[in-house]
Amino acid sequence: MSAPRELGSSYTPSEIEPQVAARWAASDYGNPEGSDSVAKADLPPFTIIMPPPNVTGGLHVGHALFVTLEDLLARRARMEGRPTLWLPGVDHASIAAQFVLDKIIAEEGESRSSLGRERYLQRMDRFMEETRGVILGQFRRLGASADWGRTRFTMDEVSSRAVRTAFATLYEHGLAYRTEALVNWCPGCKTSVSDLESISVEERGNIWEIRYPLEGGAPSDGIVVATTRPETLLGDTAVAVHPDDPRYAQLIGKRVVIPFVDRAVPILGDDFVDQTFGTGAVKVTPAHDPNDREVGLRHNLPAPTILDEAAHIVADAPKPFAGMERFAARKAIVAALDALGLLVSVKPHTATPARCQRSNDILEPRLRTQWFIRTKPLAEKALAATRTGKTRIVPAHFEKTWEHWLTEIRDWNVSRQLWWGHRIPAWYCADGHITVSADAEGPSGCSECGALAESLVQESDIFDTWFSSGLWPFSTLGWPEQTSDLKRYYPSQVMETGHDILFFWVARMMMLGIELMGEPPFETIYLHGMVRDPEGQKMSKTKGNVVDPLSLIDEIGADALRFALVSGTAAGADQRLSPEKLENARNFMNKLWNAARFVLGARPAEVTGERPDARSAQEGAGEFGAWMSARISCAIEDVDRNLAGYGFSEAAQRIYDATWAEYCDQAIELAKVTLADESRPAAERAAVWWTLVDGLDTLLRLLHPIAPFITEGIWEALPRRNGDGPLLATAAWPVRDTKGGDEARAIDQWLDLVREVRAARTSTKLPAGAWLPLAVAAPADLAASGERLRAAIERLARVRPLTIALNLPAGEEGMLIVAGVLTARLTPPEADATTRDADRARRERELVAARAQLAAAETRLADPSFTGKAPATVVAGAERRVAELRDEIARLEQGA
RNA sequence: GGGCGGUUAGCUCAGUUGGUUAGAGCGCAGCCUUGACAUGGCUGAGGUCACAGGUUCGAGUCCUGUACCGCCCACCA
């Protein structure tokens, strides 16, 4: 391979990113067992299972965030030498996919019912062929380094088998059961949905008070019930009052007649009734209200269903109402009651009806025979895992939400009356016996009465999408087959996902993983927040504030997008994505590119040999080498610490500072002078250059997990270190290596002086370009390093001549500058009164600040409770500070 | 009705287990057409850390309460 050794003169991600992507594509570095892998056999594997995006969806900025974070984790682990598996896939998203496809076929003049199940599913398969791969292709543009060879689909063969096996196992364990129960029915989607898929919003409506006449009594004689749903009166089978309610005590046991249906129903005493609400008397409609259902079961009431699947009044209801849509029926019934004189009052009332998350229809509680998963025992095990710390949630405060939800969990309705999805593997014989089979061909006969397989009828319902998603951490690894992947990569280390699907998905994976695999599917659950617009609003198509990641990539590059997203992220917290943030990230990439361009172009002509090891380059570069090594080691340490605690944005910020403030603004500026100075020994200039290369190399490694393209692109142009492979993606993660010490601190001292000189010049409005004489008093060791850094100090502070001695020359005029242990005098050519005043003011400000700090520190040290109780290191620190301040003040005063 | 989170510079946000002088980006002011970069450089201004108590030698950080903002959960007809 002929690597380009020069970087383009400007940073153009649209050119760099495809080139780098092509190099990655030609390699198999994403595969933990691939030939490009740097995995060390003795390190434990690192596994992340990608949350599968909906197969029909397009890339949005939320995807961009999770892809970035997971890719970051995977790349870092890979560079650390761990066998790293990031397993990608897509979700069939049954209800969402049907929703989308239904719209498409509607435009073709078809519908689900016009096509029928078989043709509809064929159409769906075609649709899947078109969309599968699109979203994952978009993930690749973001730089995702998943193991594409292992890409999975929740509707593929292996998943299907996993679903059947999981269900059969749960059934065997008594954790899956079929029963008639009230479910949330969506009249729009024509399916039941789980509690989680409903959204409750407060809405203004009415509460109606209706009189039900007593059986055999006068119409004016009766009991008044309060209801928000008068139309359900057709299904009433009782009226309930509180047993202790004196108003109604004598009515309990009597019967009232339900209007229109002319059904006499009992008045019951049941303490679920709140005496203070409404009239204290409740109509009971067991087939259409969860509370009423409970009452019905307690009192053995019949439960007639009066609304059909479209939420129309059933056909066998009384005349005018039969077939009416539910809200039309409500009006009609209220009017009819009024006409009969049974409507007592109408009052405004706010209620919170549950609406379908997908279609926004008001959900209708409906009595239906469905499959349920018994969640209590599963939830207890999931709770045990987080309580013992076997699985950790980041951020930790989500554990409370987790605890609450799993403690209060209700059984999970997994039946969906949809077509696209995994069909429930349950068969029924003519006698109604249930046979559950994991076999793809179905059971060989009824498990109870032995009825022939041909006579069995399979359940027509399919599973809730989240059932197959709940198996994802192990179905992707081949379960139920005991594959080597399953043994090696289960459980995964991190589940990274949004906190909005903590219950939907994470809890289900935990429950099913523990039940079916025997241990929790992940060690850490990392939850990210939502990406919002600059005003903090949710992004939505209707608001028109959606940011399209693909056009951002076109515009500023995937690296800048990733950097911006990582910079803004904190565990569990939402972030705002603003143009400023993106611009800043783009500028950072540009800065890095130009720094690299400079370094490569500044190679001294004499440097022709192989790249020396970092240590010998450092040693040859004197103070600069020691300093560079100390700075870089500190950066490595901070980045490692931040990443260990999932502090992604802090890590990004640290790399940003190390690159911009330390490497570009200080290291390069210092090195520039030496490199350009032909009078310096060639060996020294070579060492300085190699040190610069080493620093850049390390920064690229640190940044690579966040911004993989640009770092890979630059790294390719750098001279290789001994033992490096062809890709930065599989190069070793840096380890800190520093001798630190005074040698490194010397540069910081001199840089501090440079800064003070610049500040003094600015505050006295001396011309920026003028060369001014500077005399410096420095201790012997610093004086020596100052001599070696002379050229750099001169250029950076713009001072000439520069004299360095143990003491300042006596009796001269000028501006006194104190920087740490260094004292200096800057001598402007002809200091006028304004300059002198400005200088005096500057020094006075410094004195005031220093004295205030000194006073504070002295007060603290004078307090025996501080010296007695504070740790010795803190006290020693305060003492050191006092000494420094006294010294500084003395030197400032001396020049005053 | 419960629960959780937030409130730090003009704006957007960091701030590890309580420890000396609270940080960054953007914005703002002044200066700089210096051979990597004006998508840049240098210097600077700007904060009673929402409020009120408490614990502590010491609180942005821990505890209690209050106010406002946001989110989640909940069968009151």
Coordinates of C-alpha atoms in Angstrom, one line a residue, chain A residues 348-787:
Chain A
P348 CA -67.3 19.6 33.1
H349 CA -64.6 17.1 34.1
T350 CA -61.0 16.5 33.3
A351 CA -60.0 12.9 32.7
T352 CA -56.8 11.2 31.4
P353 CA -57.9 8.7 28.8
A354 CA -55.2 6.3 27.5
R355 CA -54.3 6.8 23.9
C356 CA -52.5 4.6 21.5
Q357 CA -48.8 5.5 21.2
R358 CA -48.9 4.7 17.5
S359 CA -52.3 6.0 16.2
N360 CA -53.4 8.3 19.0
D361 CA -56.8 6.7 19.2
I362 CA -58.4 6.5 22.6
L363 CA -57.8 2.9 23.8
E364 CA -60.8 0.8 24.6
P365 CA -60.6 -1.7 27.4
R366 CA -61.8 -4.9 25.9
L367 CA -62.3 -8.4 27.1
R368 CA -60.3 -10.8 25.1
T369 CA -58.5 -14.1 25.4
Q370 CA -54.8 -13.4 25.1
W371 CA -51.4 -14.7 26.0
F372 CA -49.6 -13.2 29.0
I373 CA -46.2 -13.5 30.5
R374 CA -46.2 -13.8 34.2
T375 CA -43.7 -11.1 35.1
K376 CA -43.6 -11.0 38.9
P377 CA -41.1 -13.9 39.3
L378 CA -39.0 -12.6 36.4
A379 CA -39.0 -9.1 37.8
E380 CA -37.8 -10.2 41.2
K381 CA -34.7 -11.8 39.6
A382 CA -34.1 -8.6 37.6
L383 CA -34.3 -6.6 40.7
A384 CA -31.9 -8.9 42.5
A385 CA -29.4 -8.4 39.7
T386 CA -29.4 -4.6 40.1
R387 CA -29.6 -4.7 43.9
T388 CA -26.6 -6.9 44.2
G389 CA -24.7 -4.8 41.7
K390 CA -24.3 -7.7 39.3
T391 CA -25.8 -5.3 36.8
R392 CA -25.2 -1.6 37.3
I393 CA -27.3 1.2 35.9
V394 CA -25.6 4.5 34.8
P395 CA -26.7 7.0 35.9
A396 CA -27.5 5.4 39.2
H397 CA -30.5 7.5 40.0
F398 CA -32.5 5.5 37.4
E399 CA -32.3 2.6 39.8
K400 CA -35.2 4.1 41.7
T401 CA -37.4 4.3 38.6
W402 CA -36.3 0.8 37.8
E403 CA -37.2 -0.5 41.3
H404 CA -40.5 1.1 41.3
W405 CA -41.6 -0.2 37.9
L406 CA -40.4 -3.7 38.5
T407 CA -42.0 -3.8 41.9
E408 CA -45.3 -2.7 40.6
I409 CA -45.1 -4.6 37.3
R410 CA -48.2 -6.2 35.8
D411 CA -48.3 -9.2 33.6
W412 CA -47.2 -8.6 30.1
N413 CA -49.8 -9.0 27.3
V414 CA -47.7 -10.4 24.4
S415 CA -50.5 -11.0 22.0
R416 CA -50.9 -8.7 19.1
Q417 CA -53.7 -9.0 16.5
L418 CA -51.3 -8.0 13.7
W419 CA -49.8 -10.0 10.9
W420 CA -46.2 -8.9 10.6
G421 CA -44.3 -10.6 13.3
H422 CA -43.6 -13.9 15.1
R423 CA -46.7 -16.0 15.2
I424 CA -47.4 -17.3 18.7
P425 CA -46.4 -21.0 18.6
A426 CA -49.5 -22.3 20.4
W427 CA -52.0 -24.7 18.8
Y428 CA -55.5 -25.6 19.9
C429 CA -57.4 -28.8 19.4
A430 CA -61.2 -29.1 18.9
D431 CA -61.5 -29.6 22.7
G432 CA -59.7 -26.4 23.4
H433 CA -56.5 -28.0 24.7
I434 CA -53.4 -25.9 24.4
T435 CA -50.2 -27.3 22.8
V436 CA -47.1 -25.1 22.7
S437 CA -44.2 -26.2 20.5
A438 CA -40.8 -24.8 19.7
D439 CA -40.6 -26.9 16.6
A440 CA -40.7 -25.0 13.4
E441 CA -43.1 -27.6 12.0
G442 CA -45.4 -27.3 15.0
P443 CA -46.5 -30.1 17.4
S444 CA -47.0 -33.7 16.3
G445 CA -50.4 -33.7 18.0
C446 CA -52.4 -32.3 20.9
S447 CA -50.3 -32.7 24.0
E448 CA -53.3 -33.5 26.1
C449 CA -55.7 -35.6 24.1
G450 CA -53.4 -36.6 21.3
A451 CA -55.6 -35.1 18.6
L452 CA -53.9 -35.2 15.2
A453 CA -51.6 -32.4 14.2
E454 CA -53.7 -31.8 11.1
S455 CA -56.7 -31.0 13.3
L456 CA -54.9 -28.5 15.4
V457 CA -55.3 -24.8 14.7
Q458 CA -52.4 -22.4 15.4
E459 CA -53.0 -19.2 17.3
S460 CA -53.4 -16.4 14.8
D461 CA -52.0 -13.7 17.0
I462 CA -48.4 -12.7 16.8
F463 CA -46.0 -11.6 19.5
D464 CA -45.4 -8.0 20.7
T465 CA -42.3 -6.8 18.9
W466 CA -40.6 -6.4 22.3
F467 CA -40.8 -10.1 22.9
S468 CA -38.2 -10.9 20.2
S469 CA -36.3 -7.7 21.2
G470 CA -36.1 -9.0 24.7
L471 CA -34.2 -12.0 23.5
W472 CA -31.7 -9.9 21.5
P473 CA -28.7 -10.2 23.8
F474 CA -28.6 -13.9 23.3
S475 CA -30.7 -14.6 20.2
T476 CA -28.0 -12.6 18.3
L477 CA -25.4 -15.0 19.5
G478 CA -27.2 -18.1 18.2
W479 CA -29.3 -19.1 21.2
P480 CA -30.8 -21.7 21.8
E481 CA -27.9 -23.3 20.0
Q482 CA -24.9 -23.4 22.4
T483 CA -22.7 -21.6 19.9
S484 CA -19.1 -20.6 20.6
D485 CA -20.2 -17.0 20.2
L486 CA -22.8 -17.5 23.0
K487 CA -20.3 -18.9 25.3
R488 CA -17.7 -16.3 24.6
Y489 CA -19.8 -13.1 24.3
Y490 CA -22.7 -13.6 26.7
P491 CA -23.2 -11.6 28.9
S492 CA -22.3 -8.4 27.2
Q493 CA -20.4 -5.7 29.1
V494 CA -22.6 -2.7 28.3
M495 CA -26.1 -2.1 27.1
E496 CA -26.1 1.4 25.8
T497 CA -29.6 2.8 25.0
G498 CA -32.1 5.5 25.7
H499 CA -33.8 5.9 29.0
D500 CA -37.1 6.1 27.2
I501 CA -37.0 2.3 26.5
L502 CA -35.8 1.3 30.0
F503 CA -39.0 -0.6 30.6
F504 CA -40.0 -1.5 27.1
W505 CA -36.8 -3.1 26.3
V506 CA -34.1 -3.2 28.9
A507 CA -36.3 -4.6 31.6
R508 CA -37.6 -7.3 29.2
M509 CA -34.0 -8.2 28.2
M510 CA -33.1 -8.5 31.9
M511 CA -36.0 -10.6 32.8
L512 CA -35.8 -12.9 29.8
G513 CA -32.0 -13.1 29.9
I514 CA -31.9 -14.1 33.5
E515 CA -34.7 -16.6 33.1
L516 CA -33.4 -18.2 29.9
M517 CA -29.7 -17.8 30.2
G518 CA -29.3 -18.0 33.9
E519 CA -27.5 -14.7 34.3
P520 CA -28.2 -11.1 33.5
P521 CA -27.4 -10.1 29.9
F522 CA -25.2 -7.2 30.7
E523 CA -22.9 -5.8 33.4
T524 CA -23.7 -2.2 32.9
I525 CA -26.8 -0.4 31.6
Y526 CA -25.8 3.0 30.3
L527 CA -28.7 5.3 29.5
H528 CA -28.3 8.3 27.2
G529 CA -30.7 11.2 27.0
M530 CA -32.6 12.7 24.2
V531 CA -31.1 15.0 21.6
R532 CA -33.2 18.2 21.5
D533 CA -33.2 21.3 19.3
P534 CA -31.3 24.5 20.4
E535 CA -34.4 25.7 22.3
G536 CA -34.7 22.5 24.2
Q537 CA -37.7 21.3 22.2
K538 CA -38.2 17.7 21.2
M539 CA -37.4 17.3 17.5
S540 CA -40.4 16.5 15.5
K541 CA -41.4 16.5 11.9
T542 CA -44.5 18.6 12.6
K543 CA -42.5 21.3 14.3
G544 CA -40.0 21.2 11.5
N545 CA -37.0 21.3 13.8
V546 CA -35.5 18.0 12.9
V547 CA -31.8 17.9 12.3
D548 CA -30.8 15.4 9.6
P549 CA -27.6 13.7 10.5
L550 CA -26.8 12.8 6.9
S551 CA -26.9 16.3 5.7
L552 CA -24.8 17.3 8.7
I553 CA -22.2 14.7 7.7
D554 CA -22.2 16.1 4.2
E555 CA -21.7 19.6 5.6
I556 CA -19.2 19.2 8.5
G557 CA -18.3 15.6 8.5
A558 CA -19.1 12.6 10.6
D559 CA -16.2 13.3 13.0
A560 CA -17.4 16.8 13.8
L561 CA -21.0 15.5 14.3
R562 CA -19.7 12.7 16.6
F563 CA -17.5 15.1 18.5
A564 CA -20.4 17.5 19.0
L565 CA -22.7 14.8 20.2
V566 CA -20.2 13.3 22.6
S567 CA -19.3 16.7 24.0
G568 CA -22.9 17.4 24.8
T569 CA -23.8 14.1 26.4
A570 CA -24.1 13.2 30.1
A571 CA -25.5 10.0 31.3
G572 CA -29.3 10.1 31.4
A573 CA -29.5 13.7 30.5
D574 CA -31.0 15.4 27.4
Q575 CA -28.8 17.6 25.3
R576 CA -29.4 20.5 23.0
L577 CA -27.7 20.3 19.7
S578 CA -27.0 23.8 18.4
P579 CA -25.3 25.1 15.2
E580 CA -22.6 26.7 17.5
K581 CA -21.8 23.3 19.1
L582 CA -21.5 21.7 15.6
E583 CA -19.4 24.6 14.4
N584 CA -17.1 24.4 17.3
A585 CA -16.6 20.6 16.7
R586 CA -15.9 21.3 13.0
N587 CA -13.3 24.0 13.9
F588 CA -11.6 21.5 16.2
M589 CA -11.3 19.0 13.4
N590 CA -9.9 21.8 11.2
K591 CA -7.4 22.7 13.9
L592 CA -6.2 19.2 14.3
W593 CA -5.8 18.8 10.6
N594 CA -3.7 21.9 10.3
A595 CA -1.6 21.0 13.3
A596 CA -0.9 17.6 11.7
R597 CA -0.1 19.4 8.4
F598 CA 2.4 21.6 10.2
V599 CA 4.1 18.7 12.0
L600 CA 4.5 16.7 8.8
G601 CA 5.8 19.7 6.9
A602 CA 8.2 20.7 9.7
R603 CA 10.3 17.6 9.4
P604 CA 13.9 18.6 9.5
A605 CA 15.8 17.7 6.4
E606 CA 18.2 15.6 8.3
V607 CA 15.5 13.3 9.6
T608 CA 15.5 10.4 7.3
G609 CA 15.8 7.4 9.5
E610 CA 13.3 5.1 11.2
R611 CA 11.1 6.5 13.9
P612 CA 12.9 6.1 17.2
D613 CA 11.1 4.9 20.3
A614 CA 9.3 7.6 22.2
R615 CA 11.6 7.5 25.2
S616 CA 14.8 8.2 23.3
A617 CA 13.2 11.0 21.3
Q618 CA 12.1 12.6 24.5
E619 CA 15.5 12.4 26.1
G620 CA 17.1 13.9 23.1
A621 CA 14.7 16.8 23.2
G622 CA 15.6 17.9 26.7
E623 CA 13.1 20.0 28.7
F624 CA 10.7 19.9 25.7
G625 CA 10.7 16.1 25.7
A626 CA 10.1 15.8 29.4
W627 CA 7.4 18.4 29.3
M628 CA 5.6 16.9 26.3
S629 CA 5.7 13.5 27.9
A630 CA 4.3 14.9 31.1
R631 CA 1.5 16.8 29.4
I632 CA 0.5 13.8 27.3
S633 CA 0.7 11.4 30.2
C634 CA -1.6 13.6 32.2
A635 CA -4.0 13.7 29.3
I636 CA -4.0 9.9 29.0
E637 CA -4.6 9.5 32.6
D638 CA -7.5 12.0 32.6
V639 CA -9.1 10.5 29.5
D640 CA -8.8 7.0 31.0
R641 CA -10.4 8.0 34.2
N642 CA -13.2 9.8 32.6
L643 CA -14.0 7.0 30.2
A644 CA -13.9 4.5 33.1
G645 CA -16.7 6.4 34.7
Y646 CA -18.7 6.9 31.4
G647 CA -17.8 10.6 31.4
F648 CA -17.7 10.8 27.7
S649 CA -18.1 14.5 27.4
E650 CA -15.3 15.1 30.0
A651 CA -13.0 12.8 28.0
A652 CA -13.8 14.7 24.9
Q653 CA -13.2 18.0 26.6
R654 CA -9.9 16.8 27.9
I655 CA -8.7 15.7 24.5
Y656 CA -9.9 19.0 23.1
D657 CA -7.8 20.9 25.6
A658 CA -4.8 18.6 25.3
T659 CA -4.9 19.1 21.5
W660 CA -5.7 22.7 21.2
A661 CA -4.4 24.5 24.3
E662 CA -1.5 22.3 25.1
Y663 CA -0.3 20.7 21.9
C664 CA -1.1 23.4 19.3
D665 CA -0.8 26.6 21.4
Q666 CA 2.2 25.5 23.4
A667 CA 4.0 22.5 22.1
I668 CA 4.0 23.4 18.5
E669 CA 4.8 27.0 19.2
L670 CA 7.8 26.0 21.3
A671 CA 9.0 23.4 18.9
K672 CA 8.7 25.7 15.9
V673 CA 11.5 27.8 17.2
T674 CA 13.9 25.0 17.7
L675 CA 13.0 23.3 14.4
A676 CA 13.6 26.5 12.5
D677 CA 16.9 27.2 14.3
E678 CA 19.6 25.9 12.0
S679 CA 22.2 26.7 14.7
R680 CA 20.9 23.9 16.9
P681 CA 22.4 20.5 16.7
A682 CA 20.7 18.3 14.1
A683 CA 20.2 15.5 16.6
E684 CA 18.3 17.9 18.9
R685 CA 16.1 19.2 16.2
A686 CA 15.4 15.6 15.1
A687 CA 14.5 14.6 18.7
V688 CA 12.2 17.6 19.0
W689 CA 10.4 16.7 15.8
W690 CA 10.0 13.1 16.8
T691 CA 8.7 14.2 20.1
L692 CA 6.1 16.3 18.3
V693 CA 5.2 13.3 16.2
D694 CA 4.9 11.1 19.3
G695 CA 2.6 13.7 20.9
L696 CA 0.4 13.9 17.9
D697 CA 0.3 10.2 17.5
T698 CA -0.9 9.8 21.1
L699 CA -3.6 12.5 20.7
L700 CA -4.8 10.7 17.5
R701 CA -5.1 7.5 19.4
L702 CA -7.0 9.2 22.2
L703 CA -9.3 10.9 19.8
H704 CA -9.8 8.0 17.5
P705 CA -12.8 6.5 19.3
I706 CA -14.7 9.8 19.1
A707 CA -13.5 11.0 15.6
P708 CA -12.4 7.9 13.8
F709 CA -12.1 9.2 10.2
I710 CA -9.9 12.2 10.6
T711 CA -7.6 10.5 13.1
E712 CA -7.2 7.5 10.8
G713 CA -6.6 9.7 7.9
I714 CA -3.9 11.7 9.6
W715 CA -2.3 8.7 11.3
E716 CA -1.8 7.1 7.9
A717 CA 0.5 9.9 7.0
L718 CA 2.6 9.7 10.1
P719 CA 5.8 7.6 10.2
R720 CA 4.9 4.3 11.8
R721 CA 6.1 3.3 15.2
N722 CA 7.7 -0.1 15.5
G723 CA 5.1 -2.7 15.8
D724 CA 2.2 -0.7 14.4
G725 CA -0.2 -2.3 12.0
P726 CA -1.8 -0.6 9.0
L727 CA -4.7 0.9 10.8
L728 CA -5.1 3.3 13.7
A729 CA -8.4 1.5 14.4
T730 CA -6.4 -1.5 15.6
A731 CA -3.4 0.4 17.0
A732 CA -2.7 0.2 20.7
W733 CA -4.4 2.5 23.1
P734 CA -1.8 4.8 24.7
V735 CA -0.4 4.1 28.2
R736 CA 1.1 6.9 30.3
D737 CA 4.8 6.9 30.6
T738 CA 6.4 9.8 32.3
K739 CA 9.3 10.7 34.4
G740 CA 7.7 14.0 35.1
G741 CA 9.8 15.9 37.5
D742 CA 11.4 19.4 37.5
E743 CA 12.5 19.2 33.9
A744 CA 8.9 19.1 32.8
R745 CA 8.0 21.9 35.2
A746 CA 10.7 24.2 33.9
I747 CA 8.8 24.8 30.6
D748 CA 5.6 25.5 32.5
Q749 CA 7.5 28.2 34.5
W750 CA 8.8 29.8 31.4
L751 CA 5.5 29.7 29.6
D752 CA 4.0 31.3 32.7
L753 CA 6.4 34.1 32.3
V754 CA 5.6 34.5 28.7
R755 CA 2.0 34.8 29.5
E756 CA 2.6 37.4 32.2
V757 CA 4.8 39.4 29.8
R758 CA 2.1 39.3 27.2
A759 CA -0.5 40.4 29.7
A760 CA 1.7 43.3 30.9
R761 CA 2.1 44.4 27.3
T762 CA -1.6 44.3 26.7
S763 CA -2.6 46.1 29.8
T764 CA -0.2 48.9 29.1
K765 CA -1.1 49.0 25.4
L766 CA 2.4 48.5 24.2
P767 CA 2.6 47.7 20.5
A768 CA 2.2 43.9 20.0
G769 CA 4.9 43.7 17.5
A770 CA 7.6 45.6 19.2
W771 CA 10.7 43.8 20.5
L772 CA 11.3 44.9 24.1
P773 CA 14.2 44.1 26.3
L774 CA 13.5 41.7 29.1
A775 CA 15.7 41.0 32.1
V776 CA 14.8 37.9 34.1
A777 CA 15.9 36.8 37.6
A778 CA 15.8 33.1 37.9
P779 CA 17.2 30.4 40.2
A780 CA 20.2 28.6 38.8
D781 CA 18.4 25.5 37.5
L782 CA 15.7 27.5 35.8
A783 CA 18.2 29.9 34.4
A784 CA 19.9 27.0 32.7
S785 CA 16.8 25.7 31.1
G786 CA 15.9 29.3 30.2
E787 CA 19.1 29.6 28.3

